[in-house]
C-alpha positions as a Python dict, from the first residue, in 0.01 Angstrom:
ca = {
    (1, 'M'): (0, 0, 0),
    (2, 'E'): (-227, 168, 220),
    (3, 'S'): (-47, 489, 160),
    (4, 'I'): (-41, 473, -235),
    (5, 'L'): (-413, 449, -166),
    (6, 'L'): (-486, 741, 9),
    (7, 'K'): (-254, 938, -189),
    (8, 'T'): (-361, 783, -532),
    (9, 'L'): (-723, 912, -376),
    (10, 'A'): (-643, 1268, -248),
    (11, 'G'): (-475, 1319, -584),
    (12, 'L'): (-838, 1226, -727),
    (13, 'L'): (-1038, 1446, -520),
    (14, 'L'): (-796, 1766, -517),
    (15, 'G'): (-753, 1729, -912),
    (16, 'F'): (-1149, 1742, -946),
    (17, 'A'): (-1184, 1977, -674),
    (18, 'V'): (-922, 2255, -847),
    (19, 'S'): (-1088, 2140, -1185),
    (20, 'V'): (-1435, 2242, -1089),
    (21, 'I'): (-1326, 2549, -888),
    (22, 'L'): (-1146, 2675, -1162),
    (23, 'G'): (-1448, 2634, -1388),
    (24, 'K'): (-1655, 2841, -1203),
    (25, 'W'): (-1448, 3154, -1268),
    (26, 'L'): (-1247, 3048, -1638),
    (27, 'V'): (-1568, 2979, -1858),
    (28, 'P'): (-1707, 3327, -1759),
    (29, 'A'): (-1343, 3459, -1815),
    (30, 'L'): (-1337, 3294, -2114),
    (31, 'R'): (-1639, 3446, -2234),
    (32, 'R'): (-1587, 3799, -2139),
    (33, 'L'): (-1234, 3727, -2366),
    (34, 'K'): (-1454, 3653, -2663),
    (35, 'A'): (-1261, 3302, -2674),
    (36, 'G'): (-1562, 3123, -2858),
    (37, 'Q'): (-1515, 2856, -3073),
    (38, 'S'): (-1526, 2889, -3485),
    (39, 'I'): (-1708, 2577, -3616),
    (40, 'K'): (-1608, 2444, -3949),
    (41, 'E'): (-1843, 2523, -4234),
    (42, 'D'): (-1800, 2153, -4358),
    (43, 'G'): (-1905, 2020, -4061),
    (44, 'P'): (-2278, 1888, -3927),
    (45, 'T'): (-2490, 2147, -3957),
    (46, 'W'): (-2639, 2124, -3656),
    (47, 'H'): (-2319, 2181, -3442),
    (48, 'M'): (-2316, 2571, -3581),
    (49, 'S'): (-2545, 2651, -3277),
    (50, 'K'): (-2224, 2622, -3112),
    (51, 'Q'): (-2051, 2872, -3240),
    (52, 'G'): (-1897, 3103, -2978),
    (53, 'T'): (-1882, 2819, -2710),
    (54, 'P'): (-1549, 2923, -2517),
    (55, 'T'): (-1273, 2734, -2600),
    (56, 'M'): (-934, 2660, -2407),
    (57, 'G'): (-1125, 2504, -2097),
    (58, 'G'): (-879, 2222, -2108),
    (59, 'L'): (-712, 2473, -1889),
    (60, 'M'): (-916, 2349, -1582),
    (61, 'F'): (-750, 1961, -1584),
    (62, 'I'): (-423, 2134, -1675),
    (63, 'A'): (-442, 2350, -1399),
    (64, 'A'): (-544, 2014, -1173),
    (65, 'L'): (-275, 1785, -1291),
    (66, 'T'): (-13, 2047, -1244),
    (67, 'V'): (-113, 2175, -884),
    (68, 'V'): (-173, 1805, -779),
    (69, 'V'): (137, 1676, -896),
    (70, 'L'): (358, 1960, -735),
    (71, 'L'): (203, 1908, -449),
    (72, 'L'): (168, 1555, -373),
    (73, 'N'): (477, 1438, -572),
    (74, 'G'): (668, 1709, -500),
    (75, 'P'): (867, 1529, -176),
    (76, 'A'): (925, 1221, -431),
    (77, 'I'): (1028, 1467, -699),
    (78, 'V'): (1302, 1643, -476),
    (79, 'A'): (1408, 1300, -352),
    (80, 'G'): (1526, 1241, -736),
    (81, 'D'): (1227, 1071, -841),
    (82, 'L'): (1109, 1277, -1171),
    (83, 'T'): (918, 1023, -1348),
    (84, 'S'): (567, 1245, -1311),
    (85, 'L'): (758, 1559, -1401),
    (86, 'F'): (898, 1446, -1686),
    (87, 'V'): (592, 1335, -1786),
    (88, 'L'): (356, 1617, -1655),
    (89, 'L'): (661, 1885, -1844),
    (90, 'F'): (607, 1677, -2161),
    (91, 'A'): (228, 1689, -2147),
    (92, 'L'): (250, 2089, -2094),
    (93, 'V'): (445, 2117, -2385),
    (94, 'F'): (185, 1974, -2630),
    (95, 'G'): (-69, 2184, -2415),
    (96, 'L'): (96, 2473, -2510),
    (97, 'I'): (144, 2372, -2874),
    (98, 'G'): (-237, 2368, -2865),
    (99, 'F'): (-300, 2714, -2671),
    (100, 'L'): (-68, 2833, -2967),
    (101, 'D'): (-352, 2658, -3209),
    (102, 'D'): (-616, 2780, -3036),
    (103, 'Y'): (-506, 3147, -2971),
    (104, 'A'): (-448, 3168, -3365),
    (105, 'K'): (-777, 3063, -3460),
    (106, 'I'): (-963, 3301, -3185),
    (107, 'R'): (-764, 3576, -3335),
    (108, 'K'): (-823, 3518, -3656),
    (109, 'K'): (-1199, 3396, -3567),
    (110, 'E'): (-1164, 3095, -3796),
    (111, 'N'): (-1113, 2723, -3756),
    (112, 'T'): (-805, 2732, -3852),
    (113, 'G'): (-482, 2785, -3650),
    (114, 'L'): (-127, 2675, -3683),
    (115, 'S'): (-49, 2499, -4017),
    (116, 'A'): (-42, 2147, -4006),
    (117, 'S'): (328, 2110, -4123),
    (118, 'Q'): (417, 2352, -3772),
    (119, 'K'): (189, 2143, -3592),
    (120, 'F'): (380, 1812, -3672),
    (121, 'L'): (782, 1980, -3656),
    (122, 'L'): (670, 2085, -3279),
    (123, 'Q'): (521, 1786, -3205),
    (124, 'L'): (787, 1575, -3345),
    (125, 'A'): (1077, 1787, -3154),
    (126, 'A'): (892, 1735, -2852),
    (127, 'A'): (833, 1364, -2831),
    (128, 'I'): (1206, 1299, -2933),
    (129, 'L'): (1344, 1537, -2644),
    (130, 'F'): (1101, 1327, -2420),
    (131, 'I'): (1181, 961, -2517),
    (132, 'A'): (1544, 1072, -2519),
    (133, 'V'): (1538, 1219, -2135),
    (134, 'L'): (1350, 875, -2057),
    (135, 'R'): (1610, 675, -2230),
    (136, 'T'): (1871, 908, -2004),
    (137, 'A'): (1726, 861, -1680),
    (138, 'G'): (1678, 477, -1742),
    (139, 'I'): (1267, 476, -1733),
    (140, 'L'): (1263, 406, -2092),
    (141, 'S'): (1425, 75, -2285),
    (142, 'P'): (1405, 58, -2600),
    (143, 'N'): (1255, -311, -2608),
    (144, 'L'): (864, -347, -2708),
    (145, 'Y'): (701, -556, -2464),
    (146, 'V'): (416, -723, -2640),
    (147, 'P'): (117, -724, -2386),
    (148, 'F'): (-34, -1098, -2366),
    (149, 'F'): (239, -1288, -2498),
    (150, 'G'): (511, -1181, -2265),
    (151, 'V'): (779, -1107, -2531),
    (152, 'E'): (986, -835, -2585),
    (153, 'W'): (1129, -704, -2912),
    (154, 'K'): (1476, -584, -2890),
    (155, 'L'): (1496, -288, -3109),
    (156, 'P'): (1813, -66, -3248),
    (157, 'W'): (1817, 247, -3046),
    (158, 'V'): (1715, 477, -3361),
    (159, 'V'): (1468, 246, -3464),
    (160, 'Y'): (1282, 235, -3146),
    (161, 'M'): (1315, 653, -3113),
    (162, 'I'): (1159, 657, -3502),
    (163, 'F'): (873, 416, -3369),
    (164, 'A'): (829, 606, -3051),
    (165, 'A'): (815, 937, -3235),
    (166, 'L'): (526, 877, -3499),
    (167, 'V'): (327, 685, -3209),
    (168, 'I'): (321, 990, -2995),
    (169, 'T'): (259, 1245, -3277),
    (170, 'G'): (28, 1016, -3408),
    (171, 'T'): (-186, 909, -3088),
    (172, 'V'): (-198, 1289, -2963),
    (173, 'N'): (-320, 1411, -3294),
    (174, 'A'): (-591, 1123, -3284),
    (175, 'V'): (-719, 1234, -2954),
    (176, 'N'): (-742, 1568, -3110),
    (177, 'I'): (-970, 1429, -3386),
    (178, 'T'): (-1178, 1243, -3091),
    (179, 'D'): (-1278, 1564, -2920),
    (180, 'G'): (-1562, 1627, -3184),
    (181, 'V'): (-1886, 1613, -2982),
    (182, 'D'): (-1985, 1737, -2644),
    (183, 'G'): (-1802, 1548, -2359),
    (184, 'L'): (-1638, 1293, -2589),
    (185, 'A'): (-1253, 1316, -2542),
    (186, 'G'): (-1268, 1368, -2190),
    (187, 'T'): (-1544, 1086, -2132),
    (188, 'V'): (-1327, 847, -2339),
    (189, 'T'): (-1004, 920, -2139),
    (190, 'L'): (-1150, 838, -1835),
    (191, 'P'): (-1135, 487, -1831),
    (192, 'V'): (-784, 509, -2015),
    (193, 'C'): (-651, 730, -1678),
    (194, 'A'): (-834, 445, -1433),
    (195, 'F'): (-596, 187, -1652),
    (196, 'F'): (-299, 347, -1553),
    (197, 'V'): (-414, 410, -1226),
    (198, 'A'): (-425, 48, -1179),
    (199, 'A'): (-106, -60, -1372),
    (200, 'F'): (105, 179, -1204),
    (201, 'G'): (-68, 84, -900),
    (202, 'Y'): (29, -273, -952),
    (203, 'A'): (396, -184, -1055),
    (204, 'A'): (405, -7, -735),
    (205, 'V'): (306, -260, -522),
    (206, 'C'): (359, -590, -678),
    (207, 'W'): (699, -507, -845),
    (208, 'D'): (845, -176, -636),
    (209, 'R'): (927, -28, -971),
    (210, 'P'): (1074, 344, -940),
    (211, 'G'): (809, 602, -1018),
    (212, 'S'): (535, 424, -1019),
    (213, 'A'): (350, 509, -692),
    (214, 'A'): (395, 885, -844),
    (215, 'M'): (269, 834, -1180),
    (216, 'T'): (-23, 658, -997),
    (217, 'I'): (-129, 953, -846),
    (218, 'F'): (-30, 1148, -1158),
    (219, 'A'): (-305, 902, -1310),
    (220, 'A'): (-567, 923, -1051),
    (221, 'A'): (-537, 1381, -1064),
    (222, 'L'): (-585, 1357, -1445),
    (223, 'F'): (-870, 1154, -1362),
    (224, 'G'): (-1032, 1368, -1119),
    (225, 'G'): (-935, 1699, -1334),
    (226, 'I'): (-1124, 1566, -1603),
    (227, 'V'): (-1429, 1496, -1402),
    (228, 'G'): (-1451, 1844, -1286),
    (229, 'F'): (-1400, 1963, -1655),
    (230, 'L'): (-1716, 1726, -1789),
    (231, 'V'): (-1912, 1933, -1542),
    (232, 'Y'): (-1873, 2196, -1791),
    (233, 'N'): (-1810, 2016, -2089),
    (234, 'F'): (-2104, 1739, -2088),
    (235, 'Y'): (-2367, 1772, -2353),
    (236, 'P'): (-2478, 2052, -2381),
    (237, 'A'): (-2114, 2198, -2317),
    (238, 'K'): (-2061, 2538, -2137),
    (239, 'V'): (-1690, 2531, -2251),
    (240, 'F'): (-1447, 2313, -2516),
    (241, 'M'): (-1130, 2189, -2398),
    (242, 'G'): (-971, 2295, -2722),
    (243, 'D'): (-672, 2202, -2898),
    (244, 'T'): (-504, 2336, -2586),
    (245, 'G'): (-676, 2048, -2376),
    (246, 'S'): (-744, 1756, -2655),
    (247, 'L'): (-338, 1796, -2733),
    (248, 'F'): (-230, 1806, -2338),
    (249, 'L'): (-423, 1501, -2294),
    (250, 'G'): (-315, 1302, -2609),
    (251, 'G'): (75, 1416, -2475),
    (252, 'A'): (-76, 1277, -2113),
    (253, 'V'): (-168, 961, -2225),
    (254, 'C'): (137, 882, -2450),
    (255, 'G'): (358, 1002, -2142),
    (256, 'M'): (241, 756, -1924),
    (257, 'A'): (214, 475, -2166),
    (258, 'F'): (602, 534, -2229),
    (259, 'A'): (665, 564, -1870),
    (260, 'L'): (517, 226, -1775),
    (261, 'D'): (765, 129, -2070),
    (262, 'L'): (459, -22, -2246),
    (263, 'P'): (400, 171, -2585),
    (264, 'L'): (204, -95, -2726),
    (265, 'I'): (-74, -97, -2472),
    (266, 'L'): (-196, 216, -2669),
    (267, 'I'): (-355, 16, -2923),
    (268, 'L'): (-607, -135, -2707),
    (269, 'V'): (-639, 135, -2426),
    (270, 'G'): (-615, 397, -2750),
    (271, 'I'): (-885, 161, -2928),
    (272, 'I'): (-1117, 456, -2958),
    (273, 'Y'): (-882, 713, -3102),
    (274, 'I'): (-735, 465, -3314),
    (275, 'I'): (-1143, 420, -3483),
    (276, 'E'): (-1178, 765, -3512),
    (277, 'T'): (-859, 847, -3682),
    (278, 'M'): (-909, 543, -3949),
    (279, 'S'): (-1241, 644, -4006),
    (280, 'D'): (-1104, 994, -4122),
    (281, 'I'): (-801, 846, -4323),
    (282, 'I'): (-1032, 621, -4491),
    (283, 'Q'): (-1270, 831, -4579),
    (284, 'V'): (-1024, 1089, -4719),
    (285, 'T'): (-860, 829, -4914),
    (286, 'Y'): (-1139, 666, -5037),
    (287, 'F'): (-1279, 1012, -5154),
    (288, 'K'): (-954, 1110, -5389),
    (289, 'A'): (-945, 763, -5535),
    (290, 'T'): (-1289, 743, -5617),
    (291, 'H'): (-1337, 1134, -5721),
    (292, 'G'): (-1617, 1212, -5457),
    (293, 'K'): (-1757, 931, -5341),
    (294, 'R'): (-1793, 829, -4946),
    (295, 'I'): (-1795, 546, -4722),
    (296, 'F'): (-1922, 695, -4421),
    (297, 'R'): (-2174, 1006, -4405),
    (298, 'M'): (-1899, 1217, -4223),
    (299, 'A'): (-1617, 1163, -4073),
    (300, 'P'): (-1478, 1120, -3844),
    (301, 'L'): (-1702, 816, -3733),
    (302, 'H'): (-1885, 1025, -3413),
    (303, 'H'): (-2025, 1268, -3688),
    (304, 'H'): (-2153, 974, -3966),
    (305, 'L'): (-2303, 786, -3653),
    (306, 'E'): (-2454, 1171, -3535),
    (307, 'M'): (-2612, 1186, -3917),
    (308, 'G'): (-2738, 841, -3888),
    (309, 'G'): (-2972, 930, -3593),
    (310, 'W'): (-2732, 923, -3303),
    (311, 'S'): (-2776, 1162, -3076),
    (312, 'E'): (-2461, 1342, -2863),
    (313, 'K'): (-2508, 1176, -2560),
    (314, 'K'): (-2599, 814, -2707),
    (315, 'V'): (-2210, 846, -2894),
    (316, 'V'): (-2050, 948, -2624),
    (317, 'F'): (-2180, 672, -2386),
    (318, 'V'): (-2126, 372, -2611),
    (319, 'F'): (-1772, 508, -2731),
    (320, 'A'): (-1668, 532, -2362),
    (321, 'G'): (-1805, 214, -2303),
    (322, 'I'): (-1618, 60, -2575),
    (323, 'S'): (-1305, 232, -2419),
    (324, 'L'): (-1405, 75, -2069),
    (325, 'V'): (-1393, -285, -2172),
    (326, 'F'): (-1046, -249, -2372),
    (327, 'C'): (-881, -103, -2062),
    (328, 'I'): (-986, -369, -1831),
    (329, 'L'): (-877, -616, -2112),
    (330, 'A'): (-532, -404, -2155),
    (331, 'Y'): (-505, -437, -1749),
    (332, 'F'): (-464, -806, -1769),
    (333, 'G'): (-230, -772, -2077),
    (334, 'A'): (-9, -493, -1885),
    (335, 'I'): (45, -718, -1554),
    (336, 'G'): (264, -945, -1705),
    (337, 'R'): (492, -689, -1775),
    (338, 'F'): (580, -633, -1403),
    (339, 'P'): (565, -1009, -1233),
    (340, 'A'): (516, -1011, -870),
    (341, 'L'): (812, -1002, -632),
}
C-alpha cells in the first residue's frame, strides 16, 4: 500500500517536472520552426488572434508519460507486467497519427491535414490491434461490466471487437473536438486521470489485480504531465496541444478504460467529450435537415457558450467541474468490478 502511494506520487511529480521543463525549450523551438496553428475561417472571429500560436505542445505530456513509464514501471515491465507498456504504445500510435495531421496542416498552412478517411482507417487499425493484444495477454475479457448494476453482458468476441473499435475511435475524436478553447481538453481530462488513479489503485490494493499498480503510476504520470502542459496552455495559451496531443490523450483515456476491463465507464468519465461531440452532430444533422437552420449559435458547445458571452476561463472551469462530479460518481460505479479480497 505504502509503496504504491509513494510510486504514484513520484510518478505525478516526475510527470509534471518533465513536462514543465520540456516546455521551456519546446515552446520557443516550435515558434522558431514556425509550427503555428491555422485557425478555421468559419470559427469564432475572436479566435483569429490565436493564428500562429505554436501547436504540437502535447509532446510535453507525451514525453513526460513515456519517461515515467519507462523509469518507474521499467522493473515491472522487465518482469513481465506489460499492461502499462501496451497502453503507452497504443496512445503513442494515436499521437503519431495526430503528429502526421499537425505536420500536414503546418506544411499546407491551413487547418486541414490528413483526410477524415485516412485518420479513421489508421485509428481503426490501431484500435483493433490494441484490443487483440489485450485479449491475447489475458488483460481484457469480452464481457461488458455495467457500472452500479454489478452485471456483465457476455458478448461474442467478434461483436465485442466491433464495439470496442467504435468506442475507441469515437472517444479519441471526441477528445479532439473538445480541444477548442485554451486549456479545455487538458483541464477536463485531469479528473479523468484522477479517476483512473483511484480505480487502478483500488484494484491493486483491494483486489491485487495484475497490472493495476503500474497503471496507477501511469494515470498519475499523465495527470502530472497535463498539469505541466497547462502552465503553457491555460488562457492565454502560449502553445496548443494540437492533434498530436488530443489524439494521444484520447488514446490514453481509452487505453486505461480497456486496461481496467471497464469500457462502459467512459460514458461517465467522458461526459464532456460526449456532450461536445453530440452538440456537433446535432448541429450538423439539424442544419442539413432544415436547409440552413441551427440549434446552437455555433458548434461544438464551447463555441455556443462563448458566443453567449462566456469567457474561455468560465467554459473551462464549468466543464472541468462537471467532469469532476461525473468522475467521482464513476468511481462508486467502478469499484463493484473489483470486490475486496
